[in-house]
Tab-separated table of C-alpha atoms in Angstrom:
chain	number	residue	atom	x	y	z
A	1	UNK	CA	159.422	75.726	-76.403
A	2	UNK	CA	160.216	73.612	-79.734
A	3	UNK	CA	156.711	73.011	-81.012
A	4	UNK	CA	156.826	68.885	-81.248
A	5	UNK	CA	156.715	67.920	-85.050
A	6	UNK	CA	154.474	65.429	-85.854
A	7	UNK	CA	155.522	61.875	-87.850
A	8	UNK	CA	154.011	62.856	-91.559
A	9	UNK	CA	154.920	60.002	-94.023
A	10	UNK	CA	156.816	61.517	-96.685
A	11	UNK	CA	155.205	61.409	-100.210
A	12	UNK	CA	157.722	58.668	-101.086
A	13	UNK	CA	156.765	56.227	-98.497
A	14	UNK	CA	152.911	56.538	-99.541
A	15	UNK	CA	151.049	53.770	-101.023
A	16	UNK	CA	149.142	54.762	-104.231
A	17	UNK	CA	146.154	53.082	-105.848
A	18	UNK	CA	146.647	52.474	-109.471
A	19	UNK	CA	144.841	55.153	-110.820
A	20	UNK	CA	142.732	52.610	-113.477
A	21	UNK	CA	141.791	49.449	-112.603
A	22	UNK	CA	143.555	47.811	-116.315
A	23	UNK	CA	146.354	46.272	-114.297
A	24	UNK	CA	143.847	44.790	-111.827
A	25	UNK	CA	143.300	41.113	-112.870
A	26	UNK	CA	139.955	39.361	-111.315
A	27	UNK	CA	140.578	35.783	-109.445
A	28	UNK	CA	138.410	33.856	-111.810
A	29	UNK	CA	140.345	35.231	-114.826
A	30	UNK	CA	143.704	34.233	-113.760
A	31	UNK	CA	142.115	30.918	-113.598
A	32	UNK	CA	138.447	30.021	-114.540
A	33	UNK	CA	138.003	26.925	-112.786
A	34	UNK	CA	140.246	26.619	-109.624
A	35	UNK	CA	140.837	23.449	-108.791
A	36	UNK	CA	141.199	21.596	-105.365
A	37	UNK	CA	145.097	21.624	-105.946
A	38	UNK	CA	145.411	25.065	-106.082
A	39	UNK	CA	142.659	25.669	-102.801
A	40	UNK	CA	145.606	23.161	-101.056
A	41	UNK	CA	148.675	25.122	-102.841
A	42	UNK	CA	146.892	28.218	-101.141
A	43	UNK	CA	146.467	26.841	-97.843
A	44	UNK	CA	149.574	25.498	-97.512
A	45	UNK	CA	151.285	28.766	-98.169
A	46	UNK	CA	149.127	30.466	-95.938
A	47	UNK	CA	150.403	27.495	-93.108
A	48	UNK	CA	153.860	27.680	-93.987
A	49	UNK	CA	154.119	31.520	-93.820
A	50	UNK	CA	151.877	31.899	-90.382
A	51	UNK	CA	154.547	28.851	-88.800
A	52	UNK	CA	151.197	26.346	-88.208
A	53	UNK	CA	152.207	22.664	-88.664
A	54	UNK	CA	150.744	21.247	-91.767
A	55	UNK	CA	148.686	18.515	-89.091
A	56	UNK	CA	148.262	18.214	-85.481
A	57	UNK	CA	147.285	15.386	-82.765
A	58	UNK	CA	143.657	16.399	-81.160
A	59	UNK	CA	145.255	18.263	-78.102
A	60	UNK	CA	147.706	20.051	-80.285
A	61	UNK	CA	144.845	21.228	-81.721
A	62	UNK	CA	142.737	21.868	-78.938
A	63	UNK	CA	145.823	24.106	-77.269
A	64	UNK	CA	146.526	25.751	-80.875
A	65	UNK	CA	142.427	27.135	-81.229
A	66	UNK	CA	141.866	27.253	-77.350
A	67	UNK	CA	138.831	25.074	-76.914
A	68	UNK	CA	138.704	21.813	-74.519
A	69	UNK	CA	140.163	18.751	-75.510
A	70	UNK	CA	136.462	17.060	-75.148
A	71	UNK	CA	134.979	19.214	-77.555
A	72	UNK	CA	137.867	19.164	-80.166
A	73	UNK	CA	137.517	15.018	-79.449
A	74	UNK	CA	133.833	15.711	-80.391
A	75	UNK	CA	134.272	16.972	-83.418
A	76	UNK	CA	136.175	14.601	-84.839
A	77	UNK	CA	134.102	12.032	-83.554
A	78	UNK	CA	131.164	13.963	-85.980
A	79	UNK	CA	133.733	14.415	-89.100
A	80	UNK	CA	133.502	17.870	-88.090
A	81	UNK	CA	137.128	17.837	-88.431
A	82	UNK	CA	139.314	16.591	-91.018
A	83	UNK	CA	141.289	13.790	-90.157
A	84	UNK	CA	144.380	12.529	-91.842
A	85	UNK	CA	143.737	8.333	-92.634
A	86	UNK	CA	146.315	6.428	-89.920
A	87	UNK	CA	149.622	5.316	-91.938
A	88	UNK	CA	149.037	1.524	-90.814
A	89	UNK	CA	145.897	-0.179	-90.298
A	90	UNK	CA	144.984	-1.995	-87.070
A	91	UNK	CA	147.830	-0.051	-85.439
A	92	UNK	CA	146.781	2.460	-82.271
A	93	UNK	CA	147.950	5.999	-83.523
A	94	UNK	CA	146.558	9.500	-82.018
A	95	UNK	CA	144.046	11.258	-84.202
A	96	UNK	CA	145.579	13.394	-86.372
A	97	UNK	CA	144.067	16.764	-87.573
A	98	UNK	CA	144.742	17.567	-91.945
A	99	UNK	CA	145.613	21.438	-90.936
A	100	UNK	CA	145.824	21.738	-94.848
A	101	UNK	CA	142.499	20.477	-95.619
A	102	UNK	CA	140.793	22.450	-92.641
A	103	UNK	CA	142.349	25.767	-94.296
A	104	UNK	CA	141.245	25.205	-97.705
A	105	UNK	CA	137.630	24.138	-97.552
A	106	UNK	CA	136.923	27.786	-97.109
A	107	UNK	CA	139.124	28.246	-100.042
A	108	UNK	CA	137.079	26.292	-101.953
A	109	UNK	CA	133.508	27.521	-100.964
A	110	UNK	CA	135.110	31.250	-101.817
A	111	UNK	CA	135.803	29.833	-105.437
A	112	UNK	CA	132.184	28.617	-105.817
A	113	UNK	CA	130.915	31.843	-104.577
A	114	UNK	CA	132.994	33.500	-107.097
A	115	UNK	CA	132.247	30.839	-110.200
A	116	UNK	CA	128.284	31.862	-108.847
A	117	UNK	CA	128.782	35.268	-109.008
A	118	UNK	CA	130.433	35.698	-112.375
């Protein structure tokens, strides 16, 4: 019997760590004070490249993170949620979710931990 040869990545295809840390550039020193544009910049990118529609009606929403629709309606009610502002006043729209804005308030509290930290 052929003994079975096992899948060893060859030395080529291996990842290497830089071996100092020189070319290593910290997020606060590419830019000191990061600003809520570039917490939105980020998000979006992140939305665009994961295919998640920039906002979403209340049961798109409540499909898209798998809770009920009663509960995702009760967190808007709170301002748990962000909510974009309807386009004309006095006019019945659905509720529409800011997908960008929900992604990049965590953006934002990971810069002030950062600006803390440093």
């Amino acid at each position: 019997m052929e003994a079975v040869q096992q899948n060893k990545p060859l030395e080529s295809e291996l990842i290497r760590a830089p071996k100092s840390k020189e070319g290593i550039v910290s997020l606060t020193q590419r830019n000191p004070h990061p600003s809520i544009a570039s917490a939105m910049e980020l998000s979006l990118s992140y939305l665009t490249a994961n295919n998640i529609r920039p906002s979403m009606t209340l049961s798109e929403y409540a499909k898209f993170t798998g809770m009920e629709l009663r509960q995702v309606q009760s967190d808007a009610e709170r301002n748990y949620l962000p909510l974009l502002k309807r386009t004309i006043n006095n006019r019945r729209e659905l509720k529409r979710i800011n997908m960008v804005a929900l992604y990049a308030i965590p953006v934002i509290e990971c810069f002030d931990t950062i600006e803390k930290r440093v």
